[in-house]
């Protein structure tokens, strides 16, 4: 009886016949021989009931040992289709959720969307505060320990500092940033470029080889231009400072201009321009106490063993520097300098004093005429005119934050030897 091949019952075999042109001759699983020479055997006839009958069951090629390449089964095709469909759905759902989140974020915080940098800064500040508090302490019982306990546990006072706090730490961090900026290559090299001037000035200060090569000569030249160590030829007077006019060597007010205006060094007092603390719409010249070399007034007063050691080391360093800079009798001169600084320390108010923390207590806005009456040993108008390249009126208002100190400094200048 003629053998039949059912397409319904043998779908896989039908697939072999359908795509048989890809392979060589083969034998199907039902025993039928298939000739694959690039086309199917034309002696196939259509049978009844939707079946195919094989009229000549022969293997023309005679190579029945070659098998077809691996192919996908129906089950594998279905699983792959389901996997592709699931992955597509995940991508679509993820995109919808991302768009929804972006939309909600834009509606709730439009300012942060417009200024992402501000948002990141706020997040950093929040993390900083969270890291520095001590949540184990009840704020109602000890708010300081609650707010600062975490920071205090992680930081101690460095050996080279008398005190240390978050303001000092922020200052050190800013200095590191500034140093990196100053060491970057110069982008604007024009003759009036502020960037070029600042970076070249900074690099001249850290060029150790050039500094060692020059030695003490530049500083000796500065001292000589200011009259030398003993200020030979200073004008006469009760203490040699009061007389106006042109002396053979610079007088005290000329030296004060050079230190404050030319070399930007705060001697006896600080002179700055800041926003007026009681009128933010204007800037004001501000004068405050200054002039100590050591960081705290208590170090000059020898109140403890550490202060005595620090003062002795400072005196030894000063003697060495004076000798290098050509001063005669450096020991005596260093002693006189420390005595003068000790007088300034006695009239200086500690920065930790409560009065120094209250700007309303320190604030005193007066005219130049009033300041001249308070501290007559200094020629204030001439000094400010030269420093600021202006011609101030006697009624120009300035802010003095240490009125008593300025008055006592004037007395010290008046009564101190011209040397």
Tab-separated table of C-alpha atoms in Angstrom:
chain	number	residue	atom	x	y	z
A	1	UNK	CA	0.000	0.000	0.000
A	2	UNK	CA	1.274	3.450	-0.854
A	3	UNK	CA	2.821	5.238	2.145
A	4	UNK	CA	1.302	8.687	2.902
A	5	UNK	CA	2.831	11.760	4.580
A	6	UNK	CA	0.498	13.944	6.658
A	7	UNK	CA	1.267	17.704	6.879
A	8	UNK	CA	-0.861	18.027	10.006
A	9	UNK	CA	0.758	15.204	11.916
A	10	UNK	CA	4.269	15.810	10.644
A	11	UNK	CA	4.675	19.575	10.598
A	12	UNK	CA	8.382	19.414	11.378
A	13	UNK	CA	9.039	17.132	8.452
A	14	UNK	CA	7.118	19.529	6.243
A	15	UNK	CA	9.438	22.285	7.355
A	16	UNK	CA	12.351	20.194	6.211
A	17	UNK	CA	10.768	19.781	2.802
A	18	UNK	CA	9.785	23.460	2.617
A	19	UNK	CA	13.323	24.701	3.348
A	20	UNK	CA	15.048	21.669	1.933
A	21	UNK	CA	16.980	23.661	-0.633
A	22	UNK	CA	19.416	24.700	2.175
A	23	UNK	CA	20.618	21.196	2.878
A	24	UNK	CA	21.858	18.057	1.090
A	25	UNK	CA	19.901	14.795	0.577
A	26	UNK	CA	18.408	13.319	3.752
A	27	UNK	CA	15.990	10.681	5.132
A	28	UNK	CA	12.966	11.934	7.056
A	29	UNK	CA	11.966	10.465	10.410
A	30	UNK	CA	9.091	8.449	8.786
A	31	UNK	CA	11.503	6.592	6.537
A	32	UNK	CA	10.822	8.539	3.317
A	33	UNK	CA	13.811	9.408	1.161
A	34	UNK	CA	14.188	13.079	0.098
A	35	UNK	CA	16.313	14.136	-2.875
A	36	UNK	CA	17.658	17.717	-2.313
A	37	UNK	CA	19.522	18.703	-5.414
A	38	UNK	CA	18.384	22.298	-5.336
A	39	UNK	CA	14.712	21.410	-6.049
A	40	UNK	CA	12.191	18.868	-4.841
A	41	UNK	CA	11.517	15.633	-6.709
A	42	UNK	CA	8.870	16.376	-9.337
A	43	UNK	CA	7.389	12.830	-9.023
A	44	UNK	CA	5.317	13.901	-5.989
A	45	UNK	CA	1.588	13.649	-6.501
A	46	UNK	CA	-1.280	15.048	-4.560
A	47	UNK	CA	-3.146	12.362	-2.527
A	48	UNK	CA	-6.504	12.385	-0.962
A	49	UNK	CA	-7.418	14.045	2.330
A	50	UNK	CA	-4.752	16.717	2.065
A	51	UNK	CA	-1.805	14.211	2.009
A	52	UNK	CA	1.162	13.879	-0.224
A	53	UNK	CA	2.121	10.556	-1.857
A	54	UNK	CA	5.626	9.671	-2.859
A	55	UNK	CA	5.623	7.979	-6.239
A	56	UNK	CA	9.291	7.035	-6.330
A	57	UNK	CA	10.834	6.327	-2.949
A	58	UNK	CA	14.450	6.504	-4.083
A	59	UNK	CA	17.704	8.055	-2.850
A	60	UNK	CA	19.125	9.322	-6.115
A	61	UNK	CA	22.200	10.845	-4.570
A	62	UNK	CA	23.068	7.721	-2.610
A	63	UNK	CA	24.354	9.850	0.306
A	64	UNK	CA	21.986	9.023	3.159
A	65	UNK	CA	24.511	9.733	5.927
A	66	UNK	CA	24.481	13.612	5.661
A	67	UNK	CA	22.176	15.289	8.210
A	68	UNK	CA	20.715	18.880	8.117
A	69	UNK	CA	22.008	21.831	10.213
A	70	UNK	CA	20.357	22.466	13.653
A	71	UNK	CA	17.146	24.385	13.473
A	72	UNK	CA	14.673	26.062	15.889
A	73	UNK	CA	11.787	23.961	17.150
A	74	UNK	CA	8.306	25.393	17.521
A	75	UNK	CA	8.647	25.523	21.301
A	76	UNK	CA	11.897	27.471	21.095
A	77	UNK	CA	10.418	29.925	18.608
A	78	UNK	CA	7.443	30.526	20.909
A	79	UNK	CA	9.689	31.071	23.946
A	80	UNK	CA	11.909	33.506	22.021
A	81	UNK	CA	8.874	35.451	20.788
A	82	UNK	CA	7.540	35.700	24.351
A	83	UNK	CA	10.912	36.907	25.618
A	84	UNK	CA	11.159	39.608	22.939
A	85	UNK	CA	7.617	40.729	23.705
A	86	UNK	CA	8.339	40.930	27.458
A	87	UNK	CA	11.539	42.933	26.878
A	88	UNK	CA	9.682	45.374	24.652
A	89	UNK	CA	6.982	45.856	27.285
A	90	UNK	CA	9.650	46.535	29.938
A	91	UNK	CA	11.254	49.201	27.752
A	92	UNK	CA	7.897	50.870	27.094
A	93	UNK	CA	6.906	50.836	30.785
A	94	UNK	CA	10.338	52.140	31.872
A	95	UNK	CA	10.117	55.022	29.411
A	96	UNK	CA	6.636	55.918	30.643
A	97	UNK	CA	7.785	55.933	34.286
A	98	UNK	CA	10.841	58.092	33.478
A	99	UNK	CA	8.705	60.644	31.624
A	100	UNK	CA	6.239	60.726	34.508
A	101	UNK	CA	9.032	61.296	37.066
A	102	UNK	CA	10.553	64.113	35.009
A	103	UNK	CA	7.150	65.734	34.641
A	104	UNK	CA	6.431	65.562	38.392
A	105	UNK	CA	9.889	66.886	39.272
A	106	UNK	CA	9.425	69.843	36.927
A	107	UNK	CA	6.021	70.646	38.426
A	108	UNK	CA	7.168	70.412	42.062
A	109	UNK	CA	10.512	72.246	41.749
A	110	UNK	CA	10.741	74.408	38.622
A	111	UNK	CA	13.560	76.523	40.070
A	112	UNK	CA	15.770	73.497	40.603
A	113	UNK	CA	14.997	72.350	37.071
A	114	UNK	CA	16.184	75.682	35.755
A	115	UNK	CA	19.236	75.828	38.018
A	116	UNK	CA	20.593	72.339	38.667
A	117	UNK	CA	23.782	73.759	40.138
A	118	UNK	CA	21.830	75.367	42.977
A	119	UNK	CA	20.047	72.116	43.643
A	120	UNK	CA	23.319	70.216	43.863
A	121	UNK	CA	24.701	72.849	46.218
A	122	UNK	CA	21.685	72.508	48.491
A	123	UNK	CA	22.054	68.746	48.530
A	124	UNK	CA	25.742	69.014	49.419
A	125	UNK	CA	24.933	71.453	52.222
A	126	UNK	CA	22.243	69.119	53.559
A	127	UNK	CA	24.648	66.160	53.538
A	128	UNK	CA	27.273	68.292	55.282
A	129	UNK	CA	24.896	69.312	58.064
A	130	UNK	CA	23.673	65.754	58.484
A	131	UNK	CA	27.239	64.451	58.765
A	132	UNK	CA	28.238	66.978	61.446
A	133	UNK	CA	25.364	66.718	63.897
A	134	UNK	CA	25.238	64.235	66.767
A	135	UNK	CA	21.786	62.596	66.667
A	136	UNK	CA	22.418	60.799	69.973
A	137	UNK	CA	22.104	64.096	71.897
A	138	UNK	CA	18.792	65.772	72.603
A	139	UNK	CA	18.876	69.267	71.053
A	140	UNK	CA	16.701	70.702	73.812
A	141	UNK	CA	19.273	69.643	76.408
A	142	UNK	CA	22.543	70.540	74.639
A	143	UNK	CA	22.012	72.142	71.254
A	144	UNK	CA	25.691	72.951	70.686
A	145	UNK	CA	26.768	69.322	71.096
A	146	UNK	CA	23.818	68.230	68.965
A	147	UNK	CA	24.714	70.625	66.147
A	148	UNK	CA	28.521	70.263	66.257
A	149	UNK	CA	29.181	66.945	67.983
A	150	UNK	CA	29.830	64.978	64.801
A	151	UNK	CA	32.328	67.528	63.520
A	152	UNK	CA	34.134	67.790	66.872
A	153	UNK	CA	34.605	64.014	67.037
A	154	UNK	CA	36.305	63.932	63.637
A	155	UNK	CA	38.528	67.004	64.022
A	156	UNK	CA	41.164	68.012	66.532
A	157	UNK	CA	43.191	71.198	66.926
A	158	UNK	CA	46.259	70.978	64.647
A	159	UNK	CA	49.632	71.325	66.330
A	160	UNK	CA	50.402	74.548	64.459
A	161	UNK	CA	47.159	76.285	65.522
A	162	UNK	CA	45.763	77.587	68.787
A	163	UNK	CA	42.186	77.064	67.691
A	164	UNK	CA	40.371	75.348	64.860
A	165	UNK	CA	36.825	75.542	63.610
A	166	UNK	CA	34.620	75.166	60.575
A	167	UNK	CA	35.432	78.696	59.376
A	168	UNK	CA	39.149	77.863	59.444
A	169	UNK	CA	38.503	74.582	57.627
A	170	UNK	CA	36.477	76.347	54.924
A	171	UNK	CA	39.247	78.934	54.562
A	172	UNK	CA	41.842	76.197	54.051
A	173	UNK	CA	39.590	74.515	51.484
A	174	UNK	CA	39.170	77.801	49.588
A	175	UNK	CA	42.927	78.391	49.659
A	176	UNK	CA	43.494	74.989	48.071
A	177	UNK	CA	41.034	75.872	45.299
A	178	UNK	CA	42.687	79.248	44.752
A	179	UNK	CA	46.094	77.612	44.578
A	180	UNK	CA	44.913	75.227	41.866
A	181	UNK	CA	43.451	78.157	39.891
A	182	UNK	CA	46.643	80.193	40.209
A	183	UNK	CA	48.759	77.277	39.002
A	184	UNK	CA	46.633	76.737	35.887
A	185	UNK	CA	48.142	77.932	32.578
A	186	UNK	CA	47.630	81.610	31.750
A	187	UNK	CA	44.845	82.023	29.195
A	188	UNK	CA	44.895	85.816	28.761
A	189	UNK	CA	48.404	87.133	28.202
A	190	UNK	CA	47.647	90.752	27.343
A	191	UNK	CA	49.685	93.546	29.002
A	192	UNK	CA	46.660	94.609	31.092
A	193	UNK	CA	45.444	91.087	31.853
A	194	UNK	CA	44.545	90.759	35.536
A	195	UNK	CA	44.826	86.978	35.216
A	196	UNK	CA	48.405	87.217	33.955
A	197	UNK	CA	49.423	89.667	36.696
A	198	UNK	CA	47.935	87.605	39.525
A	199	UNK	CA	49.362	84.283	38.344
A	200	UNK	CA	52.818	85.687	37.642
A	201	UNK	CA	52.861	87.411	41.032
A	202	UNK	CA	51.883	84.184	42.797
A	203	UNK	CA	54.469	82.126	40.917
A	204	UNK	CA	57.158	84.622	41.806
A	205	UNK	CA	56.340	83.995	45.466
A	206	UNK	CA	56.685	80.207	45.188
A	207	UNK	CA	59.710	80.125	42.900
A	208	UNK	CA	62.107	78.844	45.568
A	209	UNK	CA	65.103	78.685	43.231
A	210	UNK	CA	64.727	82.329	42.217
A	211	UNK	CA	64.140	83.408	45.834
A	212	UNK	CA	67.281	81.593	46.994
A	213	UNK	CA	69.225	83.135	44.142
A	214	UNK	CA	68.190	86.694	45.082
A	215	UNK	CA	68.735	86.106	48.793
A	216	UNK	CA	68.060	89.010	51.155
A	217	UNK	CA	68.924	91.767	48.653
A	218	UNK	CA	65.331	92.716	47.674
A	219	UNK	CA	64.298	93.110	51.321
A	220	UNK	CA	67.424	95.079	52.183
A	221	UNK	CA	66.609	97.471	49.330
A	222	UNK	CA	63.099	97.976	50.734
A	223	UNK	CA	64.475	98.693	54.205
A	224	UNK	CA	67.027	101.132	52.825
A	225	UNK	CA	64.335	103.013	50.898
A	226	UNK	CA	62.414	103.376	54.168
A	227	UNK	CA	65.345	104.895	56.035
A	228	UNK	CA	67.115	101.805	57.291
A	229	UNK	CA	66.820	100.157	60.674
A	230	UNK	CA	67.479	103.294	62.750
A	231	UNK	CA	65.615	105.757	60.502
A	232	UNK	CA	68.608	108.091	60.327
A	233	UNK	CA	67.607	111.634	59.456
A	234	UNK	CA	63.996	111.387	60.657
A	235	UNK	CA	62.410	114.782	61.414
A	236	UNK	CA	62.644	116.113	64.971
A	237	UNK	CA	59.757	116.372	67.386
A	238	UNK	CA	58.507	114.944	70.638
A	239	UNK	CA	58.918	111.473	69.221
A	240	UNK	CA	60.020	112.310	65.720
A	241	UNK	CA	56.673	111.641	64.028
A	242	UNK	CA	54.465	114.709	64.163
A	243	UNK	CA	56.108	117.136	61.813
A	244	UNK	CA	54.663	117.549	58.325
A	245	UNK	CA	57.016	118.362	55.505
A	246	UNK	CA	59.626	116.509	53.520
A	247	UNK	CA	62.382	115.049	55.673
A	248	UNK	CA	65.664	113.715	54.388
A	249	UNK	CA	64.438	110.191	55.086
A	250	UNK	CA	60.786	109.069	55.122
A	251	UNK	CA	58.858	110.069	58.249
A	252	UNK	CA	56.393	107.833	60.038
A	253	UNK	CA	53.375	108.773	57.902
A	254	UNK	CA	55.374	108.069	54.747
A	255	UNK	CA	56.358	104.668	56.138
A	256	UNK	CA	52.741	104.019	57.048
A	257	UNK	CA	51.660	104.787	53.485
A	258	UNK	CA	54.282	102.438	52.060
A	259	UNK	CA	53.337	99.553	54.331
A	260	UNK	CA	49.573	100.020	53.993
A	261	UNK	CA	49.296	101.367	50.449
A	262	UNK	CA	52.271	99.887	48.593
A	263	UNK	CA	52.986	96.610	50.378
A	264	UNK	CA	49.407	95.934	51.644
A	265	UNK	CA	50.622	95.157	55.160
A	266	UNK	CA	48.431	95.935	58.162
A	267	UNK	CA	50.670	97.884	60.560
A	268	UNK	CA	49.080	99.187	63.776
A	269	UNK	CA	45.620	98.888	62.197
A	270	UNK	CA	43.812	97.328	59.236
A	271	UNK	CA	42.419	99.470	56.444
A	272	UNK	CA	39.828	97.853	54.168
A	273	UNK	CA	36.724	98.638	52.106
A	274	UNK	CA	33.581	96.664	52.976
A	275	UNK	CA	29.829	96.904	52.732
A	276	UNK	CA	28.539	99.183	55.458
A	277	UNK	CA	27.143	96.938	58.200
A	278	UNK	CA	24.259	99.316	58.813
A	279	UNK	CA	23.644	100.416	55.219
A	280	UNK	CA	24.106	97.649	52.657
A	281	UNK	CA	23.546	100.072	49.758
A	282	UNK	CA	26.962	101.673	50.236
A	283	UNK	CA	30.572	100.653	50.753
A	284	UNK	CA	32.620	102.197	53.516
A	285	UNK	CA	36.265	102.499	54.495
A	286	UNK	CA	36.705	100.375	57.602
A	287	UNK	CA	39.467	100.710	60.215
A	288	UNK	CA	40.012	98.010	62.819
A	289	UNK	CA	42.639	96.814	65.296
A	290	UNK	CA	45.660	94.997	63.807
A	291	UNK	CA	49.425	94.819	64.117
A	292	UNK	CA	50.381	91.681	66.038
A	293	UNK	CA	52.666	89.150	64.392
A	294	UNK	CA	51.653	86.226	66.610
A	295	UNK	CA	48.091	84.970	66.076
A	296	UNK	CA	46.729	85.737	69.570
A	297	UNK	CA	47.379	88.538	72.036
A	298	UNK	CA	47.681	86.128	74.977
A	299	UNK	CA	50.944	84.733	73.538
A	300	UNK	CA	52.690	88.041	74.310
A	301	UNK	CA	51.477	88.086	77.905
A	302	UNK	CA	53.145	84.829	79.060
A	303	UNK	CA	50.051	83.536	80.814
A	304	UNK	CA	51.091	79.879	80.565
A	305	UNK	CA	54.118	77.725	79.843
A	306	UNK	CA	53.263	77.262	76.169
A	307	UNK	CA	52.995	81.011	75.626
A	308	UNK	CA	56.437	81.548	77.154
A	309	UNK	CA	57.971	78.914	74.853
A	310	UNK	CA	56.304	80.381	71.769
A	311	UNK	CA	57.427	83.913	72.627
A	312	UNK	CA	61.018	82.742	73.166
A	313	UNK	CA	61.029	80.927	69.811
A	314	UNK	CA	59.602	84.037	68.134
A	315	UNK	CA	62.344	86.212	69.634
A	316	UNK	CA	65.062	83.788	68.425
A	317	UNK	CA	63.602	83.787	64.921
A	318	UNK	CA	63.439	87.577	64.883
A	319	UNK	CA	67.101	87.900	65.915
A	320	UNK	CA	68.123	85.584	63.097
A	321	UNK	CA	66.083	87.504	60.500
A	322	UNK	CA	67.395	90.892	61.682
A	323	UNK	CA	70.959	89.651	61.377
A	324	UNK	CA	70.322	88.373	57.862
A	325	UNK	CA	68.804	91.733	56.887
A	326	UNK	CA	71.815	93.737	58.048
A	327	UNK	CA	70.594	95.067	61.414
A	328	UNK	CA	73.283	95.933	63.959
A	329	UNK	CA	72.791	94.658	67.502
A	330	UNK	CA	69.965	92.335	66.430
A	331	UNK	CA	69.375	91.100	69.988
A	332	UNK	CA	68.586	94.580	71.296
A	333	UNK	CA	66.413	95.442	68.312
A	334	UNK	CA	64.396	92.232	68.589
A	335	UNK	CA	63.812	92.998	72.261
A	336	UNK	CA	62.539	96.496	71.407
A	337	UNK	CA	60.227	95.141	68.717
A	338	UNK	CA	58.720	92.594	71.094
A	339	UNK	CA	58.207	95.317	73.696
A	340	UNK	CA	56.319	97.409	71.147
A	341	UNK	CA	54.172	94.455	70.080
A	342	UNK	CA	53.462	93.661	73.735
A	343	UNK	CA	52.146	97.205	74.190
A	344	UNK	CA	49.843	96.642	71.216
A	345	UNK	CA	48.737	93.301	72.685
A	346	UNK	CA	47.761	95.013	75.925
A	347	UNK	CA	45.380	97.391	74.130
A	348	UNK	CA	44.085	94.783	71.655
A	349	UNK	CA	40.807	93.078	72.417
A	350	UNK	CA	40.726	89.292	71.967
A	351	UNK	CA	38.702	88.069	68.998
A	352	UNK	CA	37.006	85.645	71.387
A	353	UNK	CA	35.649	88.490	73.509
A	354	UNK	CA	31.874	88.870	73.367
A	355	UNK	CA	32.201	92.509	72.354
A	356	UNK	CA	34.116	91.504	69.204
A	357	UNK	CA	31.233	89.259	68.205
A	358	UNK	CA	28.637	92.048	68.306
A	359	UNK	CA	29.026	94.351	65.319
A	360	UNK	CA	26.512	96.844	66.705
A	361	UNK	CA	28.743	97.339	69.761
A	362	UNK	CA	31.916	97.887	67.726
A	363	UNK	CA	30.344	99.934	64.933
A	364	UNK	CA	31.237	103.625	64.994
A	365	UNK	CA	30.741	105.755	61.882
A	366	UNK	CA	32.626	109.041	62.130
A	367	UNK	CA	34.044	111.701	59.814
A	368	UNK	CA	37.691	112.143	58.924
A	369	UNK	CA	37.732	115.313	61.000
A	370	UNK	CA	36.546	113.395	64.062
A	371	UNK	CA	39.068	110.604	63.437
A	372	UNK	CA	41.889	113.160	63.277
A	373	UNK	CA	40.889	114.466	66.692
A	374	UNK	CA	40.726	110.913	68.137
A	375	UNK	CA	44.150	109.872	66.753
A	376	UNK	CA	46.165	113.053	66.040
A	377	UNK	CA	49.537	111.276	65.637
A	378	UNK	CA	48.536	110.080	62.153
A	379	UNK	CA	47.679	112.258	59.147
A	380	UNK	CA	44.533	110.410	58.116
A	381	UNK	CA	43.357	112.496	55.178
A	382	UNK	CA	46.758	112.481	53.478
A	383	UNK	CA	47.088	108.745	54.076
A	384	UNK	CA	43.652	107.916	52.612
A	385	UNK	CA	44.087	110.326	49.687
A	386	UNK	CA	47.313	108.587	48.639
A	387	UNK	CA	46.083	105.045	49.159
A	388	UNK	CA	42.768	105.522	47.322
A	389	UNK	CA	44.032	108.124	44.781
A	390	UNK	CA	41.293	110.528	45.765
A	391	UNK	CA	40.754	113.848	47.496
A	392	UNK	CA	38.476	113.123	50.422
A	393	UNK	CA	36.516	115.770	52.220
A	394	UNK	CA	37.049	116.283	55.933
A	395	UNK	CA	33.401	115.279	56.292
A	396	UNK	CA	33.897	111.921	54.560
A	397	UNK	CA	32.420	109.208	56.779
A	398	UNK	CA	34.360	106.069	57.640
A	399	UNK	CA	33.612	103.140	59.960
A	400	UNK	CA	35.885	102.548	62.947
A	401	UNK	CA	35.407	99.208	64.698
A	402	UNK	CA	37.941	99.793	67.502
A	403	UNK	CA	37.787	103.436	68.513
A	404	UNK	CA	39.521	102.989	71.882
A	405	UNK	CA	42.280	100.965	70.259
A	406	UNK	CA	42.953	103.622	67.584
A	407	UNK	CA	43.152	106.338	70.246
A	408	UNK	CA	45.650	104.333	72.319
A	409	UNK	CA	47.705	103.450	69.218
A	410	UNK	CA	48.075	107.155	68.525
A	411	UNK	CA	49.407	107.657	72.057
A	412	UNK	CA	51.884	104.785	71.652
A	413	UNK	CA	53.163	106.225	68.367
A	414	UNK	CA	53.583	109.639	69.975
A	415	UNK	CA	55.524	108.359	72.968
A	416	UNK	CA	57.709	105.745	71.240
A	417	UNK	CA	61.287	106.527	70.230
A	418	UNK	CA	61.773	107.344	66.569
A	419	UNK	CA	64.030	104.286	66.238
